Amino acid sequence: MYSSTDKFVKLMERKGIKYSYEGVRSNSNNEVVVIKYNCDNVDTITVTFFFSSDCEDASIRIFDLVKVPANKAVSILQTINKVNNTYRFAKFCLDTNDNTIQLEMDPVFRGNDVAEICVELLSRSVNIADDAYPEFMKAIYS
């Protein structure tokens, strides 16, 4: 296990946060950790961390937050831009391969602060995604 991943999962264990360690992805050499949360506005949010082998950065993704009907794909971009202007640490994107909205964060860190940064961003990513979800649904169904 990469040192960055190890520090992150150890802090989650101390805090009682359940996770799934999925190992190293052979196509990217990134180590993967998955955490699932039940939220207020979304039934389940799945946060995926991809830790780089250099142990100095990660990619945080919440895939498939919202499925966008094909006829709303263009109009949802305005709402995505509006929501992106609301939050500092996260960005939302429309994946045009499957018309889903995803949240992205890309933290950088050093060995001494990786665990605290990643646990903080885990919390922020879940809260931001849960808060933004009604805006996306409103845009789709109005």
PDB file of C-alpha atoms in Angstrom:
ATOM      1  CA  MET A   1       0.000   0.000   0.000  1.00  0.00           C
ATOM      2  CA  TYR A   2       1.323   3.465  -0.880  1.00  0.00           C
ATOM      3  CA  SER A   3       2.291   5.528   2.156  1.00  0.00           C
ATOM      4  CA  SER A   4      -0.307   8.195   1.304  1.00  0.00           C
ATOM      5  CA  THR A   5      -3.068   5.611   1.036  1.00  0.00           C
ATOM      6  CA  ASP A   6      -1.940   3.917   4.231  1.00  0.00           C
ATOM      7  CA  LYS A   7      -2.052   7.162   6.241  1.00  0.00           C
ATOM      8  CA  PHE A   8      -5.499   7.984   4.860  1.00  0.00           C
ATOM      9  CA  VAL A   9      -7.054   4.611   5.665  1.00  0.00           C
ATOM     10  CA  LYS A  10      -5.494   4.547   9.148  1.00  0.00           C
ATOM     11  CA  LEU A  11      -7.069   7.909   9.988  1.00  0.00           C
ATOM     12  CA  MET A  12     -10.423   6.718   8.633  1.00  0.00           C
ATOM     13  CA  GLU A  13     -10.153   3.613  10.810  1.00  0.00           C
ATOM     14  CA  ARG A  14      -9.463   5.769  13.891  1.00  0.00           C
ATOM     15  CA  LYS A  15     -12.524   7.868  13.032  1.00  0.00           C
ATOM     16  CA  GLY A  16     -14.716   4.820  12.391  1.00  0.00           C
ATOM     17  CA  ILE A  17     -15.175   5.540   8.686  1.00  0.00           C
ATOM     18  CA  LYS A  18     -15.837   2.383   6.680  1.00  0.00           C
ATOM     19  CA  TYR A  19     -14.084   2.020   3.346  1.00  0.00           C
ATOM     20  CA  SER A  20     -13.175  -0.504   0.703  1.00  0.00           C
ATOM     21  CA  TYR A  21      -9.559  -0.827  -0.402  1.00  0.00           C
ATOM     22  CA  GLU A  22      -9.497  -1.932  -4.041  1.00  0.00           C
ATOM     23  CA  GLY A  23      -5.743  -2.067  -4.639  1.00  0.00           C
ATOM     24  CA  VAL A  24      -3.722  -0.749  -7.547  1.00  0.00           C
ATOM     25  CA  ARG A  25      -5.305  -0.261 -10.952  1.00  0.00           C
ATOM     26  CA  SER A  26      -2.943  -1.789 -13.464  1.00  0.00           C
ATOM     27  CA  ASN A  27      -3.891   0.618 -16.248  1.00  0.00           C
ATOM     28  CA  SER A  28      -3.035   3.742 -14.216  1.00  0.00           C
ATOM     29  CA  ASN A  29      -0.860   2.568 -11.309  1.00  0.00           C
ATOM     30  CA  ASN A  30      -3.264   4.421  -8.987  1.00  0.00           C
ATOM     31  CA  GLU A  31      -4.318   2.904  -5.702  1.00  0.00           C
ATOM     32  CA  VAL A  32      -8.094   3.004  -5.150  1.00  0.00           C
ATOM     33  CA  VAL A  33     -10.131   3.496  -1.966  1.00  0.00           C
ATOM     34  CA  VAL A  34     -13.953   3.690  -2.039  1.00  0.00           C
ATOM     35  CA  ILE A  35     -16.231   5.144   0.651  1.00  0.00           C
ATOM     36  CA  LYS A  36     -20.049   5.080   0.588  1.00  0.00           C
ATOM     37  CA  TYR A  37     -22.366   7.453   2.436  1.00  0.00           C
ATOM     38  CA  ASN A  38     -26.107   7.709   2.877  1.00  0.00           C
ATOM     39  CA  CYS A  39     -27.148  11.343   2.591  1.00  0.00           C
ATOM     40  CA  ASP A  40     -30.120  13.674   2.958  1.00  0.00           C
ATOM     41  CA  ASN A  41     -30.804  14.389  -0.722  1.00  0.00           C
ATOM     42  CA  VAL A  42     -29.140  11.407  -2.415  1.00  0.00           C
ATOM     43  CA  ASP A  43     -29.685   7.832  -1.288  1.00  0.00           C
ATOM     44  CA  THR A  44     -26.028   6.853  -1.613  1.00  0.00           C
ATOM     45  CA  ILE A  45     -22.941   8.808  -2.563  1.00  0.00           C
ATOM     46  CA  THR A  46     -19.883   6.780  -3.506  1.00  0.00           C
ATOM     47  CA  VAL A  47     -16.570   8.624  -3.186  1.00  0.00           C
ATOM     48  CA  THR A  48     -13.587   7.125  -4.978  1.00  0.00           C
ATOM     49  CA  PHE A  49     -10.010   8.137  -4.180  1.00  0.00           C
ATOM     50  CA  PHE A  50      -7.250   7.436  -6.701  1.00  0.00           C
ATOM     51  CA  PHE A  51      -3.832   7.804  -5.019  1.00  0.00           C
ATOM     52  CA  SER A  52      -0.796   8.373  -7.261  1.00  0.00           C
ATOM     53  CA  SER A  53       2.288   6.243  -6.861  1.00  0.00           C
ATOM     54  CA  ASP A  54       4.421   9.312  -6.033  1.00  0.00           C
ATOM     55  CA  CYS A  55       2.323   9.741  -2.835  1.00  0.00           C
ATOM     56  CA  GLU A  56       1.925  13.485  -3.426  1.00  0.00           C
ATOM     57  CA  ASP A  57      -1.531  13.760  -4.968  1.00  0.00           C
ATOM     58  CA  ALA A  58      -4.856  12.065  -5.444  1.00  0.00           C
ATOM     59  CA  SER A  59      -7.980  12.325  -7.524  1.00  0.00           C
ATOM     60  CA  ILE A  60     -11.327  12.309  -5.740  1.00  0.00           C
ATOM     61  CA  ARG A  61     -14.367  11.422  -7.805  1.00  0.00           C
ATOM     62  CA  ILE A  62     -18.070  10.984  -7.241  1.00  0.00           C
ATOM     63  CA  PHE A  63     -19.232   9.319 -10.427  1.00  0.00           C
ATOM     64  CA  ASP A  64     -22.832   9.070 -11.631  1.00  0.00           C
ATOM     65  CA  LEU A  65     -24.231  11.635  -9.207  1.00  0.00           C
ATOM     66  CA  VAL A  66     -27.071  12.458 -11.602  1.00  0.00           C
ATOM     67  CA  LYS A  67     -28.171  10.785 -14.825  1.00  0.00           C
ATOM     68  CA  VAL A  68     -29.123  13.521 -17.296  1.00  0.00           C
ATOM     69  CA  PRO A  69     -31.698  12.769 -19.998  1.00  0.00           C
ATOM     70  CA  ALA A  70     -30.223  13.250 -23.467  1.00  0.00           C
ATOM     71  CA  ASN A  71     -32.623  16.093 -24.263  1.00  0.00           C
ATOM     72  CA  LYS A  72     -31.397  18.018 -21.166  1.00  0.00           C
ATOM     73  CA  ALA A  73     -27.648  17.513 -21.668  1.00  0.00           C
ATOM     74  CA  VAL A  74     -27.044  20.946 -23.190  1.00  0.00           C
ATOM     75  CA  SER A  75     -29.264  22.888 -20.803  1.00  0.00           C
ATOM     76  CA  ILE A  76     -27.811  21.230 -17.692  1.00  0.00           C
ATOM     77  CA  LEU A  77     -24.461  22.859 -18.454  1.00  0.00           C
ATOM     78  CA  GLN A  78     -25.799  26.224 -17.253  1.00  0.00           C
ATOM     79  CA  THR A  79     -26.728  24.690 -13.924  1.00  0.00           C
ATOM     80  CA  ILE A  80     -23.358  22.946 -13.664  1.00  0.00           C
ATOM     81  CA  ASN A  81     -21.612  26.290 -14.251  1.00  0.00           C
ATOM     82  CA  LYS A  82     -23.813  27.998 -11.659  1.00  0.00           C
ATOM     83  CA  VAL A  83     -23.093  25.292  -9.090  1.00  0.00           C
ATOM     84  CA  ASN A  84     -19.365  25.372  -9.883  1.00  0.00           C
ATOM     85  CA  ASN A  85     -19.350  29.086  -9.052  1.00  0.00           C
ATOM     86  CA  THR A  86     -20.846  28.275  -5.648  1.00  0.00           C
ATOM     87  CA  TYR A  87     -18.152  25.906  -4.355  1.00  0.00           C
ATOM     88  CA  ARG A  88     -14.403  26.473  -3.993  1.00  0.00           C
ATOM     89  CA  PHE A  89     -12.996  22.984  -3.628  1.00  0.00           C
ATOM     90  CA  ALA A  90     -15.049  20.914  -6.055  1.00  0.00           C
ATOM     91  CA  LYS A  91     -16.011  21.040  -9.675  1.00  0.00           C
ATOM     92  CA  PHE A  92     -18.849  19.278 -11.421  1.00  0.00           C
ATOM     93  CA  CYS A  93     -18.586  17.922 -14.958  1.00  0.00           C
ATOM     94  CA  LEU A  94     -20.967  16.353 -17.429  1.00  0.00           C
ATOM     95  CA  ASP A  95     -19.560  13.080 -18.741  1.00  0.00           C
ATOM     96  CA  THR A  96     -20.929  13.085 -22.284  1.00  0.00           C
ATOM     97  CA  ASN A  97     -20.165   9.369 -22.722  1.00  0.00           C
ATOM     98  CA  ASP A  98     -23.075   8.454 -20.455  1.00  0.00           C
ATOM     99  CA  ASN A  99     -24.712  11.835 -19.656  1.00  0.00           C
ATOM    100  CA  THR A 100     -23.905  11.716 -15.964  1.00  0.00           C
ATOM    101  CA  ILE A 101     -22.743  14.478 -13.667  1.00  0.00           C
ATOM    102  CA  GLN A 102     -19.686  13.792 -11.563  1.00  0.00           C
ATOM    103  CA  LEU A 103     -17.865  15.713  -8.850  1.00  0.00           C
ATOM    104  CA  GLU A 104     -14.084  16.087  -9.022  1.00  0.00           C
ATOM    105  CA  MET A 105     -11.405  17.228  -6.560  1.00  0.00           C
ATOM    106  CA  ASP A 106      -7.653  16.942  -7.056  1.00  0.00           C
ATOM    107  CA  PRO A 107      -5.689  17.481  -3.839  1.00  0.00           C
ATOM    108  CA  VAL A 108      -1.933  17.763  -3.503  1.00  0.00           C
ATOM    109  CA  PHE A 109      -0.205  17.024  -0.224  1.00  0.00           C
ATOM    110  CA  ARG A 110       2.980  15.952   1.510  1.00  0.00           C
ATOM    111  CA  GLY A 111       3.523  12.910   3.667  1.00  0.00           C
ATOM    112  CA  ASN A 112       2.856  14.813   6.873  1.00  0.00           C
ATOM    113  CA  ASP A 113      -0.619  16.085   5.988  1.00  0.00           C
ATOM    114  CA  VAL A 114      -2.134  13.598   3.549  1.00  0.00           C
ATOM    115  CA  ALA A 115      -4.515  11.915   5.992  1.00  0.00           C
ATOM    116  CA  GLU A 116      -6.025  15.104   7.385  1.00  0.00           C
ATOM    117  CA  ILE A 117      -6.391  16.697   3.940  1.00  0.00           C
ATOM    118  CA  CYS A 118      -8.052  13.639   2.414  1.00  0.00           C
ATOM    119  CA  VAL A 119     -10.451  13.073   5.321  1.00  0.00           C
ATOM    120  CA  GLU A 120     -11.423  16.757   5.194  1.00  0.00           C
ATOM    121  CA  LEU A 121     -12.019  16.573   1.442  1.00  0.00           C
ATOM    122  CA  LEU A 122     -13.972  13.358   1.859  1.00  0.00           C
ATOM    123  CA  SER A 123     -16.388  15.201   4.114  1.00  0.00           C
ATOM    124  CA  ARG A 124     -16.506  18.259   1.875  1.00  0.00           C
ATOM    125  CA  SER A 125     -17.088  16.215  -1.276  1.00  0.00           C
ATOM    126  CA  VAL A 126     -20.038  14.370   0.259  1.00  0.00           C
ATOM    127  CA  ASN A 127     -21.588  17.558   1.638  1.00  0.00           C
ATOM    128  CA  ILE A 128     -21.111  19.486  -1.607  1.00  0.00           C
ATOM    129  CA  ALA A 129     -22.533  16.678  -3.747  1.00  0.00           C
ATOM    130  CA  ASP A 130     -25.530  16.243  -1.447  1.00  0.00           C
ATOM    131  CA  ASP A 131     -26.177  20.008  -1.379  1.00  0.00           C
ATOM    132  CA  ALA A 132     -25.862  20.393  -5.162  1.00  0.00           C
ATOM    133  CA  TYR A 133     -28.036  17.394  -6.044  1.00  0.00           C
ATOM    134  CA  PRO A 134     -31.403  19.228  -5.689  1.00  0.00           C
ATOM    135  CA  GLU A 135     -30.164  21.981  -8.028  1.00  0.00           C
ATOM    136  CA  PHE A 136     -29.385  19.437 -10.717  1.00  0.00           C
ATOM    137  CA  MET A 137     -32.685  17.629 -10.257  1.00  0.00           C
ATOM    138  CA  LYS A 138     -34.602  20.905 -10.402  1.00  0.00           C
ATOM    139  CA  ALA A 139     -32.861  21.788 -13.675  1.00  0.00           C
ATOM    140  CA  ILE A 140     -33.684  18.399 -15.166  1.00  0.00           C
ATOM    141  CA  TYR A 141     -37.353  18.319 -14.169  1.00  0.00           C
ATOM    142  CA  SER A 142     -38.344  21.943 -14.675  1.00  0.00           C
TER     143      SER A 142
END
